[in-house]
Coordinates of C-alpha atoms in Angstrom, one line a residue:
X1 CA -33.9 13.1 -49.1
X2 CA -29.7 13.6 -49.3
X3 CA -28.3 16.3 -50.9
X4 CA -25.7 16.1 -53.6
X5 CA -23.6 18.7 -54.7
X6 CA -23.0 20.5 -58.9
X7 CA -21.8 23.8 -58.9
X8 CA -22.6 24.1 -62.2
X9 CA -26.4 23.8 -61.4
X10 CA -29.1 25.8 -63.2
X11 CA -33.0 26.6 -62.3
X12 CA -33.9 24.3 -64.9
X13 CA -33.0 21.9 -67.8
X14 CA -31.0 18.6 -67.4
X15 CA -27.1 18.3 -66.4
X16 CA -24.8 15.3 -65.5
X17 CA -23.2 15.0 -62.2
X18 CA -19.5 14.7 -61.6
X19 CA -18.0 11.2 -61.9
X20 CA -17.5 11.2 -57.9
X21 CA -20.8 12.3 -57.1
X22 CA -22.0 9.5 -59.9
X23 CA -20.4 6.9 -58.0
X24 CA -22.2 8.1 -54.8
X25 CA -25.3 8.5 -56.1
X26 CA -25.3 4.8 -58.4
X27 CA -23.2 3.1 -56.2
X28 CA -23.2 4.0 -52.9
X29 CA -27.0 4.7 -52.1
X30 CA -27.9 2.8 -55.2
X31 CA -30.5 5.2 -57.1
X32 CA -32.3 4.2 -60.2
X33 CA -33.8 6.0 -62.7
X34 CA -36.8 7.6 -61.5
X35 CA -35.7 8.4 -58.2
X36 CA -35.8 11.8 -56.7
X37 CA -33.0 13.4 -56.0
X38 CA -31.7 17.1 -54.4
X39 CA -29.2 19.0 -55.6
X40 CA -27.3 22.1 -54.0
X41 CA -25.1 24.3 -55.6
X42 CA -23.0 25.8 -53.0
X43 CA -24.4 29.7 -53.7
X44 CA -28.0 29.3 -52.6
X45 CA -29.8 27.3 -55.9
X46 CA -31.8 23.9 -54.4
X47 CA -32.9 21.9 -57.1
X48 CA -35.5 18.6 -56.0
X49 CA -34.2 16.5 -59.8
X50 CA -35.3 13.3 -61.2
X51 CA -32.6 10.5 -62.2
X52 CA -33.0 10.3 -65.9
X53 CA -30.3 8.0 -67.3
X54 CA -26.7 5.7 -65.8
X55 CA -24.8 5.4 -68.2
X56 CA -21.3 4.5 -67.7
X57 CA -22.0 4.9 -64.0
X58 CA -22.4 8.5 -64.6
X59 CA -25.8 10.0 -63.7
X60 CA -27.6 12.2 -66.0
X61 CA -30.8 14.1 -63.9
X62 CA -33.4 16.7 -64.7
X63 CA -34.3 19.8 -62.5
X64 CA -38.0 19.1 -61.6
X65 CA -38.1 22.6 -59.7
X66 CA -35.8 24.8 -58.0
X67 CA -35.0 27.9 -55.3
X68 CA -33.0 30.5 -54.7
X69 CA -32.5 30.9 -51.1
X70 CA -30.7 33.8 -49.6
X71 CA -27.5 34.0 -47.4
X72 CA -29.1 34.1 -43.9
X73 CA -28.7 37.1 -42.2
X74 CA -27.0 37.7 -40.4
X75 CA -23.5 37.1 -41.1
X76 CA -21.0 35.7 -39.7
X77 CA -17.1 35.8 -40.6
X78 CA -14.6 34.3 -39.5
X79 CA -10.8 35.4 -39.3
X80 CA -8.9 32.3 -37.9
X81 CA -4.8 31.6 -37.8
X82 CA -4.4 28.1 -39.5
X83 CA -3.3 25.4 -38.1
X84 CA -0.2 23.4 -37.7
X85 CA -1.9 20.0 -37.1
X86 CA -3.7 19.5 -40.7
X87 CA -6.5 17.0 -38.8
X88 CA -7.5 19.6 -36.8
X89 CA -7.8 22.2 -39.3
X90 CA -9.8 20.3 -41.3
X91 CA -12.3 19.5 -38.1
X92 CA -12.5 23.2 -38.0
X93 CA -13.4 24.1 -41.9
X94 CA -15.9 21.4 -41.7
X95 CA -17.4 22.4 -38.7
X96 CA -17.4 26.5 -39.2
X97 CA -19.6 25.1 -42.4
X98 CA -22.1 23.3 -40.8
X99 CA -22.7 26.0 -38.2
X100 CA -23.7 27.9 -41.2
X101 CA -20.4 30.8 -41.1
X102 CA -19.9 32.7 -44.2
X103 CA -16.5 33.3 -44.5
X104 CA -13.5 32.2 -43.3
X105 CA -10.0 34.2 -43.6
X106 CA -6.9 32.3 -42.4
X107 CA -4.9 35.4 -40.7
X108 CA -1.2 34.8 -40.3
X109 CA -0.2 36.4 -37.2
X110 CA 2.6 36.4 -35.5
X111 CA 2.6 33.2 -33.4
X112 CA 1.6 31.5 -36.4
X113 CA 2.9 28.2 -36.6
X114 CA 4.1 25.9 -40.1
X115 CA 1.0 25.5 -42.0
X116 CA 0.4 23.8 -45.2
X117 CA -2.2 25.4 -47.4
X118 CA -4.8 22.1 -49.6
X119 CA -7.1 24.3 -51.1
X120 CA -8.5 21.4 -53.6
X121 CA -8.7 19.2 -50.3
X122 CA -10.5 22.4 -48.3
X123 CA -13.0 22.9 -51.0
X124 CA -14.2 19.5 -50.9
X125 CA -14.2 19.2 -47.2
X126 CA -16.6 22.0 -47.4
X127 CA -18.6 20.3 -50.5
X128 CA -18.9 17.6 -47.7
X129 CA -20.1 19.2 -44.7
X130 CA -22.5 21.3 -46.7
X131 CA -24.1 18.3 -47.8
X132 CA -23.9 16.5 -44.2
X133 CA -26.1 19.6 -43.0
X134 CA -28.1 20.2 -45.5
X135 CA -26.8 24.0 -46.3
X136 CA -27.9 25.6 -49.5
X137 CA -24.2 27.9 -49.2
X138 CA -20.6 27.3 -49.3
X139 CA -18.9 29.3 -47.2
X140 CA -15.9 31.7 -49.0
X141 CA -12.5 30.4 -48.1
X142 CA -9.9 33.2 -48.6
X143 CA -6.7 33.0 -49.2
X144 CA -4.2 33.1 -46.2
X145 CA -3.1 36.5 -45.8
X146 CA -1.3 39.0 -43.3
X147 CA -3.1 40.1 -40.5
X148 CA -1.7 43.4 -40.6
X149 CA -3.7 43.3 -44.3
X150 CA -7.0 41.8 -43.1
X151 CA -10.0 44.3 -43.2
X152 CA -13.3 43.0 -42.3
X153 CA -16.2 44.0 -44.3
X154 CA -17.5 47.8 -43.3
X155 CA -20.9 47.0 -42.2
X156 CA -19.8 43.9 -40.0
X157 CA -19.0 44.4 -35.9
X158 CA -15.5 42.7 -35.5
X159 CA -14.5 40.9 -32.0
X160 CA -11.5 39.6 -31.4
X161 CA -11.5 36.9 -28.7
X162 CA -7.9 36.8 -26.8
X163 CA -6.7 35.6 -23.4
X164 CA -4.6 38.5 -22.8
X165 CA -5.8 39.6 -19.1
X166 CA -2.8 42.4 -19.3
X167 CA -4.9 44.6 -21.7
X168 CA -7.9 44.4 -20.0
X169 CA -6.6 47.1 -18.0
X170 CA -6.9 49.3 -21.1
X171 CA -10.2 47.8 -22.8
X172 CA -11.6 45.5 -21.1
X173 CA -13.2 42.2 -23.2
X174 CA -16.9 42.0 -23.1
X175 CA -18.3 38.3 -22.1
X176 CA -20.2 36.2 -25.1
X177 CA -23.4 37.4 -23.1
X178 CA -22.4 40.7 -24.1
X179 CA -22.5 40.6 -28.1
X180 CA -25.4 41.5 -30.4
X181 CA -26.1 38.7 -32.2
X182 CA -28.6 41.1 -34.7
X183 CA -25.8 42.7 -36.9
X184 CA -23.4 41.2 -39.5
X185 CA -20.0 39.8 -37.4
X186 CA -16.5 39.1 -37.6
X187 CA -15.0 36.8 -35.1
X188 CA -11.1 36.8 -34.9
X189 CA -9.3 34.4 -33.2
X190 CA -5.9 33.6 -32.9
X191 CA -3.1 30.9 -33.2
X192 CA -2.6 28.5 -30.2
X193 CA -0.2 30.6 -28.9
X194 CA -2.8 33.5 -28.8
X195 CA -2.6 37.1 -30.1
X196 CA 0.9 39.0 -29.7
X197 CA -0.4 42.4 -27.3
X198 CA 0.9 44.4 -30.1
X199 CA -1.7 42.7 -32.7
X200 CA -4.2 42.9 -29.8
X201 CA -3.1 46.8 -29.4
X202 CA -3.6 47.6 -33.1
X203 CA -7.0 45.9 -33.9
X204 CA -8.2 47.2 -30.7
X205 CA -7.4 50.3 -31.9
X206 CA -9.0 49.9 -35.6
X207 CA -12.2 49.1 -33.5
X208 CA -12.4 45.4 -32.4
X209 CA -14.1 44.5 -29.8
X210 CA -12.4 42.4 -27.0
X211 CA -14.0 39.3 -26.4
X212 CA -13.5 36.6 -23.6
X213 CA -14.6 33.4 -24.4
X214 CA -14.7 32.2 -20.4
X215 CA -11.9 31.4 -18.0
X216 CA -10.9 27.9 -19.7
X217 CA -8.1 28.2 -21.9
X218 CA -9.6 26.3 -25.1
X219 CA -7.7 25.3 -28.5
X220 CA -8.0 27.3 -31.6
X221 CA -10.4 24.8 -33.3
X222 CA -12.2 24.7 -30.1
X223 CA -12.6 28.3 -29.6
X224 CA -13.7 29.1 -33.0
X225 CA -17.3 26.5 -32.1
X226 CA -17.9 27.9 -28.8
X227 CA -17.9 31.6 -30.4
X228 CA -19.6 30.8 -33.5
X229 CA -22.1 28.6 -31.7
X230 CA -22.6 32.1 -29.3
X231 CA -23.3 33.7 -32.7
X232 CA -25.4 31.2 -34.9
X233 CA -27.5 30.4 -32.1
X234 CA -30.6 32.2 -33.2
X235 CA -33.5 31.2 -30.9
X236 CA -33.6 29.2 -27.4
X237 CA -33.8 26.2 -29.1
X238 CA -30.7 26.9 -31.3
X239 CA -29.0 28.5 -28.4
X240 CA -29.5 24.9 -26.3
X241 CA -28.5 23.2 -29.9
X242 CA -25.1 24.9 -29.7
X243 CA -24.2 24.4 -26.1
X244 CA -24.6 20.8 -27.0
X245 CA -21.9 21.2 -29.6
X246 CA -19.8 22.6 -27.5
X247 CA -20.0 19.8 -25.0
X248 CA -19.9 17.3 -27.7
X249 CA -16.8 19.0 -28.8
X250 CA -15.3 18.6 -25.2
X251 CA -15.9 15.1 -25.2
X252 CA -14.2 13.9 -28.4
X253 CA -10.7 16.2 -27.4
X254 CA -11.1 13.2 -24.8
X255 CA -9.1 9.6 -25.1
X256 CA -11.4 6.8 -26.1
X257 CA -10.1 5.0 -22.6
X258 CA -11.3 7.5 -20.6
X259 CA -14.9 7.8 -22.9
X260 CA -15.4 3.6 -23.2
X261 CA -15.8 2.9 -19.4
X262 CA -18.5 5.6 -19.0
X263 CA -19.8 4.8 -22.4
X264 CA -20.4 1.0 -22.0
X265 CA -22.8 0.9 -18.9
X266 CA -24.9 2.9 -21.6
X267 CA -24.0 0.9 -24.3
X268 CA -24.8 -3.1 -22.9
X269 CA -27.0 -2.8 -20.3
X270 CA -27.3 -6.9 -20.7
X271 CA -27.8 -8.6 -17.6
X272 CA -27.6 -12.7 -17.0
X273 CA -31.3 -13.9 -17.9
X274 CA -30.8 -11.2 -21.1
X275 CA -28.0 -13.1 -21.9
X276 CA -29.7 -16.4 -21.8
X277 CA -32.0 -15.2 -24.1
X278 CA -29.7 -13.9 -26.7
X279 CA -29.9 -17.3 -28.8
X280 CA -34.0 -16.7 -29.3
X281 CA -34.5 -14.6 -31.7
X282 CA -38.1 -14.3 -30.5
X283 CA -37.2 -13.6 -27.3
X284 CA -35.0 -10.4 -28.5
X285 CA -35.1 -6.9 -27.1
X286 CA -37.2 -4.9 -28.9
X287 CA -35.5 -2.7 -31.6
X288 CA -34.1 0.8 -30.7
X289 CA -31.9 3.4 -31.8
X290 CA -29.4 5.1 -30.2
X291 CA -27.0 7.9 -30.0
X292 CA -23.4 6.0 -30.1
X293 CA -22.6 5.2 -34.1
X294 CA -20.7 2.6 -35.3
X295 CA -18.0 4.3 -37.9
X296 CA -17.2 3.8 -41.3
X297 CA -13.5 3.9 -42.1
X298 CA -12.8 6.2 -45.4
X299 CA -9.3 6.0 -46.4
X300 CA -7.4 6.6 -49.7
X301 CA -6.4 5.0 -52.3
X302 CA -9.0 4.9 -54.6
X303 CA -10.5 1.4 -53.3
X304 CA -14.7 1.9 -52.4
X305 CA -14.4 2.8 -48.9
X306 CA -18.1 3.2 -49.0
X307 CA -19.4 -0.5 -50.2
X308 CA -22.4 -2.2 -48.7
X309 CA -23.5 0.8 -47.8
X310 CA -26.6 -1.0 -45.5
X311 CA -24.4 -3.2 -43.6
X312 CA -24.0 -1.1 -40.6
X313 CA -27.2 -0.1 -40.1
X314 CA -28.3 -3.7 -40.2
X315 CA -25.6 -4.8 -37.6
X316 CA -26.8 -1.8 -35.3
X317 CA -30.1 -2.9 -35.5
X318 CA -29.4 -6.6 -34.4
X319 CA -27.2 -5.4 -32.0
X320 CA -29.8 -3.6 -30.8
X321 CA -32.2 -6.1 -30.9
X322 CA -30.0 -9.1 -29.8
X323 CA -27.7 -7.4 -27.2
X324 CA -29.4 -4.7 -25.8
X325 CA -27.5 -2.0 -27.1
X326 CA -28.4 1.5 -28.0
X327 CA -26.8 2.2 -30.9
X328 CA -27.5 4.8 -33.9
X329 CA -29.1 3.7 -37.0
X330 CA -26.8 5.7 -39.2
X331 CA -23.8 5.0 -39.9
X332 CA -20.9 7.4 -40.1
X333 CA -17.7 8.1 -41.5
X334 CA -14.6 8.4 -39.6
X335 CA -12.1 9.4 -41.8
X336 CA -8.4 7.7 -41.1
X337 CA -6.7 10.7 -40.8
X338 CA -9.0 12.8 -38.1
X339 CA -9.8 13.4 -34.6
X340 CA -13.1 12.4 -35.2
X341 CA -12.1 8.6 -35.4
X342 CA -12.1 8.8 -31.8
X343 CA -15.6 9.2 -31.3
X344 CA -16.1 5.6 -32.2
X345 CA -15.6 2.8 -30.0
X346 CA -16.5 0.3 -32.8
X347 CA -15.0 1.1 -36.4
X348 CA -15.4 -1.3 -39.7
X349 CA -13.4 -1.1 -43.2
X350 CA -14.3 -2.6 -46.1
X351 CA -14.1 -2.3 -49.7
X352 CA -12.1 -4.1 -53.0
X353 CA -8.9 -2.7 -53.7
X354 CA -6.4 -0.3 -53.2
X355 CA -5.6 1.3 -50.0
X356 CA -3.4 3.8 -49.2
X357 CA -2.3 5.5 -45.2
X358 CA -0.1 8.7 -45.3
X359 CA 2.4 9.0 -42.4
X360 CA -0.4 11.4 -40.1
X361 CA -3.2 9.1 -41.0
X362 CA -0.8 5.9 -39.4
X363 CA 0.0 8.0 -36.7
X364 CA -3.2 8.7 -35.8
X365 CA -4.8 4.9 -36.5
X366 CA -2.5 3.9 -34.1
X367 CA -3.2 6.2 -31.8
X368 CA -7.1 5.6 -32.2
X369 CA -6.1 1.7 -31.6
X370 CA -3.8 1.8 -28.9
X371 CA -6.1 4.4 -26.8
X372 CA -8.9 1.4 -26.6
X373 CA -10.1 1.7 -29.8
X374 CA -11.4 -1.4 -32.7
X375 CA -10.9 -1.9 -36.1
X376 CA -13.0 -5.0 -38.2
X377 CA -11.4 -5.1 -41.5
X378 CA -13.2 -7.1 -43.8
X379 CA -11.9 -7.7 -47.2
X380 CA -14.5 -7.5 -50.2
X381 CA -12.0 -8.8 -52.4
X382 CA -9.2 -7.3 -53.3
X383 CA -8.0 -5.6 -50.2
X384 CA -5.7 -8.5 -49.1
X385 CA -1.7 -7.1 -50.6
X386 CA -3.1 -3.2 -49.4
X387 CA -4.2 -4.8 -46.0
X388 CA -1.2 -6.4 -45.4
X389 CA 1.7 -3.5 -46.2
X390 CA -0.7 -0.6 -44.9
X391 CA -1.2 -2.1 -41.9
X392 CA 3.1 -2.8 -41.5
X393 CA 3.0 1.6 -41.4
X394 CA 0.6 1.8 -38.6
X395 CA 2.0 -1.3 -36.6
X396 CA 5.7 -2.1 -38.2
X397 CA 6.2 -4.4 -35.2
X398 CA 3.4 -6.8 -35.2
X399 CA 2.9 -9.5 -37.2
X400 CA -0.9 -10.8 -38.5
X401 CA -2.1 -13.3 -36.2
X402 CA -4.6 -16.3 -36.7
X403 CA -6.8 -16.4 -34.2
X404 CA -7.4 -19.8 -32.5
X405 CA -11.3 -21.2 -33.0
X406 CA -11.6 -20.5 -28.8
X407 CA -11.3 -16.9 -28.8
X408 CA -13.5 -14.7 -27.5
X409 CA -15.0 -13.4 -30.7
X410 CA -16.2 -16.6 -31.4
X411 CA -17.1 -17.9 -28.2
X412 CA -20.2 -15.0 -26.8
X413 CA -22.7 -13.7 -27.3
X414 CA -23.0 -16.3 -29.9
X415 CA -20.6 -19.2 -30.3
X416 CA -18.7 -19.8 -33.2
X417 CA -17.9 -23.4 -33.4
X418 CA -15.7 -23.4 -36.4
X419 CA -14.1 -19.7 -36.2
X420 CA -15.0 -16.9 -38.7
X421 CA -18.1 -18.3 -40.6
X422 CA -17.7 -18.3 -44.5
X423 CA -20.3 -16.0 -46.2
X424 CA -18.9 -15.6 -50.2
X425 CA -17.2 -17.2 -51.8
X426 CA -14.3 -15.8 -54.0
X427 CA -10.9 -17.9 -54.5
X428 CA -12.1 -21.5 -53.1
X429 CA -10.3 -21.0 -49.9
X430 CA -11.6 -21.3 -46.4
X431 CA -12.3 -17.9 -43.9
X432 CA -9.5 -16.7 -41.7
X433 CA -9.7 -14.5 -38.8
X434 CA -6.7 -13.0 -38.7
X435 CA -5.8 -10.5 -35.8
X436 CA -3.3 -7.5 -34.7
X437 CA -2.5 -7.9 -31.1
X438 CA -1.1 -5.0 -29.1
X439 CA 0.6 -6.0 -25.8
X440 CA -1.9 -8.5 -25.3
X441 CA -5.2 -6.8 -26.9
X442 CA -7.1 -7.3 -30.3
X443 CA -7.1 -3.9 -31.9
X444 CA -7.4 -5.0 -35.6
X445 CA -9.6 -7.8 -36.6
X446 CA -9.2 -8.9 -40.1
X447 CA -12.1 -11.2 -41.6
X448 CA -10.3 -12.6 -44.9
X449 CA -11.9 -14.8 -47.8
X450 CA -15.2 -14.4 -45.9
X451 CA -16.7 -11.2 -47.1
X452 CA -18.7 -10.7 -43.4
X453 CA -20.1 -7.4 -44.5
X454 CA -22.4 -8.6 -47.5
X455 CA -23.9 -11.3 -45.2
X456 CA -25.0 -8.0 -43.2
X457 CA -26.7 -6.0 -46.2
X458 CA -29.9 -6.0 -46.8
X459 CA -31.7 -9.5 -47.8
X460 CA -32.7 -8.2 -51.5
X461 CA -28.9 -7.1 -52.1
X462 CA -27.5 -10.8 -52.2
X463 CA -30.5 -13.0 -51.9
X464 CA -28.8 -15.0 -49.4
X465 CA -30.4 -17.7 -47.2
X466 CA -31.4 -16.1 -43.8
X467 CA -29.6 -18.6 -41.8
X468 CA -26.4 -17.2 -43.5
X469 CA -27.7 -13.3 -42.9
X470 CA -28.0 -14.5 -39.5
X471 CA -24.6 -16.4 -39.0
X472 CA -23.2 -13.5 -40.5
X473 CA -24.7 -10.8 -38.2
X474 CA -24.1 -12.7 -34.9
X475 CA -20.6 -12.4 -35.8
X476 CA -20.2 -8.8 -36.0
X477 CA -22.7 -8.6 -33.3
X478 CA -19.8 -11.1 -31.5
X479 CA -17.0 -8.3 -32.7
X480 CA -18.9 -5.2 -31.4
X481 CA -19.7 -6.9 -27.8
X482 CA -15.5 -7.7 -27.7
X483 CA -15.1 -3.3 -28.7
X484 CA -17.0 -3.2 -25.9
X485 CA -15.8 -5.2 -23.5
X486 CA -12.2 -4.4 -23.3

């Protein structure tokens, strides 16, 4: 069961959700009246609920039974120097709240670099990861402040993790083996730049504990999961759970070009007579899921990022089925404007309507794209003027491209006779597969007046015939194995 999030929840009685979480509860995952449904609200209160009423797209539900769970113990808070790079701080407050920390101080310290402070934005970043992990508390998200006017809470042991090997000849830092997990914590880390000695100096001498972190020299955002991980870890299974997130979190700092040629042997294991066989449905690989996800590109604008919400997971299963792949079941978000886009070697858009890239979100498409990654756009309806002069920020010197009918997105696994296949119908005007080509490569593919994502959704969603399902499905299957490929 997903969790949604109402901060004004009670133990009991009947409430309606905000309009945005409305639109992800009706639209999105599609709940009717009736359904079951779990509510959080940020300080501890779990509510299982029953949809009662849509009206106006707005759900109306009614608490069915509730608890009150308790801050686990024990704590952990965490004093952290913002960062300059907004992406990255972001990654970090999401993170920090799915590790389960609970609370985070932005310390401005010395080497401190130019921050901007979103608190609106950071408050629903955390909304979002505490629904991701299924947390029953919001972390508290201070204000930035001073560090000479930080004080962690009296009953907490405070660590401050440096890099400074000059004042280990005073106090010398303990290693992560070292701390005791059992008592309430503060964890202090610094800016990129580390600690200044003084700062070191003075909270060594208000009674932090020096704290190495190993002999790597890690980012901020990278430090802050590798000692919280130390400290959330809990038993040997947590512990193991952890020191997978921090290798995960080792791997995605990495370029997509250096991750896609050890990924793919994984990936398409298809060899010649598998190949053969790719045209016989009955002959297909037997369905299996995977750890490599296809992404979901959420972008602003107000446009529905989120529509056909099962088109992915369809795609990945015949993939899976049909190529041999191992991919994930679930789908997941990559937002435009984080590192996390380059996790994914595969990413699709969608939606009807307005789109909208700031300057660090086009920066950072670009870089996803011209570091080996894929973008399929595929307009709903509606997307077409927003594609177009959104696209002009992240490439201003390319030019959309038709792509001929003997490309290679048409030609294998499954040929394509006629080019993009025509699924909807909207203005009485034929598909076009249109393309962005950097020096030479297909980084943006761009299914127009085709709608390629509903012919992926489930068969009770559109009713369409299955041959169309099918045609419609071989071609994304046809637009991952290119992702792949190159």
């Amino acid at each position: 069961m997903e969790t949604y999030f109402f901060a004004d929840l009670c133990p009991e009685g009947s409430f309606e959700l905000s309009e945005e979480e409305s639109k992800h509860v009706v639209k999105v995952r599609r709940h009717q009246p009736g359904d079951r449904i779990r509510i959080a609200n940020g300080l501890g209160l779990l509510a299982d609920c029953e949809l009662t009423e849509i009206r106006s797209s707005r759900a109306t539900l009614r608490v069915l039974h509730s608890i009150q769970h308790a801050w686990p113990e024990p704590r952990i808070h965490l004093a952290v120097s913002p960062l300059h790079h907004e992406d990255r701080w972001e990654w970090l407050l999401e993170k920090a709240t799915e590790l389960g920390v609970y609370r985070i101080s932005p310390v401005l310290c010395e080497r401190t670099e130019h921050y901007r402070w979103k608190l609106p934005r950071y408050s629903r970043i955390l909304e979002s990861a505490l629904k991701q992990s299924l947390r029953t508390h919001l972390p508290i998200l201070d204000q930035p402040m001073p560090l000479s006017q930080f004080q962690a809470e009296s009953n907490a042991v405070t660590y401050v993790a440096h890099c400074d090997e000059s004042a280990d000849a005073r106090t010398p830092r303990i290693s992560l083996d070292l701390v005791d997990r059992s008592r309430n914590t503060c964890l202090m880390i610094g800016p990129e730049g580390d600690f200044h000695p003084s700062e070191i100096q003075r909270l060594v001498d208000n009674g932090a504990i020096p704290l190495s972190l190993g002999a790597l020299r890690l980012r901020t955002e990278t430090a802050v999961i590798a000692g919280l991980s130390r400290f959330l870890g809990g038993s040997m299974q947590r512990a193991g759970a952890a020191l997978l997130t921090v290798l995960l979190t080792v791997l995605l700092t990495m370029p997509i070009t250096v991750l896609l040629p050890l990924a793919i042997p994984l990936l398409i294991p298809i060899t010649s007579a598998s190949a053969q066989s790719n045209n016989q449905r009955s002959n297909a690989a037997p369905v299996r899921a995977g750890h490599i996800a296809l992404g979901r590109l959420k972008y602003q604008g107000g446009g529905d990022w989120y529509a056909n919400p099962t088109s992915i997971s369809n795609l990945a299963k015949f993939c899976n089925a049909g190529l041999g792949t191992s991919l994930s079941l679930q789908e997941e978000i990559a937002d435009a404007g984080s590192p996390d886009l380059f996790r994914f070697p595969w990413v699709h858009m969608t939606g009807h309507g307005r789109i909208v890239f700031n300057e660090q979100e086009a920066r950072n498409l670009r870089s996803y794209l011209t570091g080996g990654g894929f973008l399929h756009v595929d307009d709903n309806y509606g997307m077409d003027p927003y594609v177009r002069s959104e696209f002009k920020k992240v490439f201003p010197e390319l030019e959309w491209t038709r792509l001929p009918d003997n490309h290679p997105v048409y030609l294998k696994p499954y040929p394509m006779v006629a080019g993009l296949p025509k699924i909807h119908e909207h203005d009485g005007r034929p598909a076009e597969g249109l393309g962005l080509l950097w020096q030479g490569r297909l980084v943006v593919y761009y299914s127009y007046q085709c709608d390629l994502g509903d012919g992926w959704e489930d068969a009770s969603v559109h009713r369409d015939p299955e041959t169309l399902r099918t045609t419609a499905l071989q071609m994304g299957a046809n637009l991952v194995r290119y992702a792949f490929e190159q």
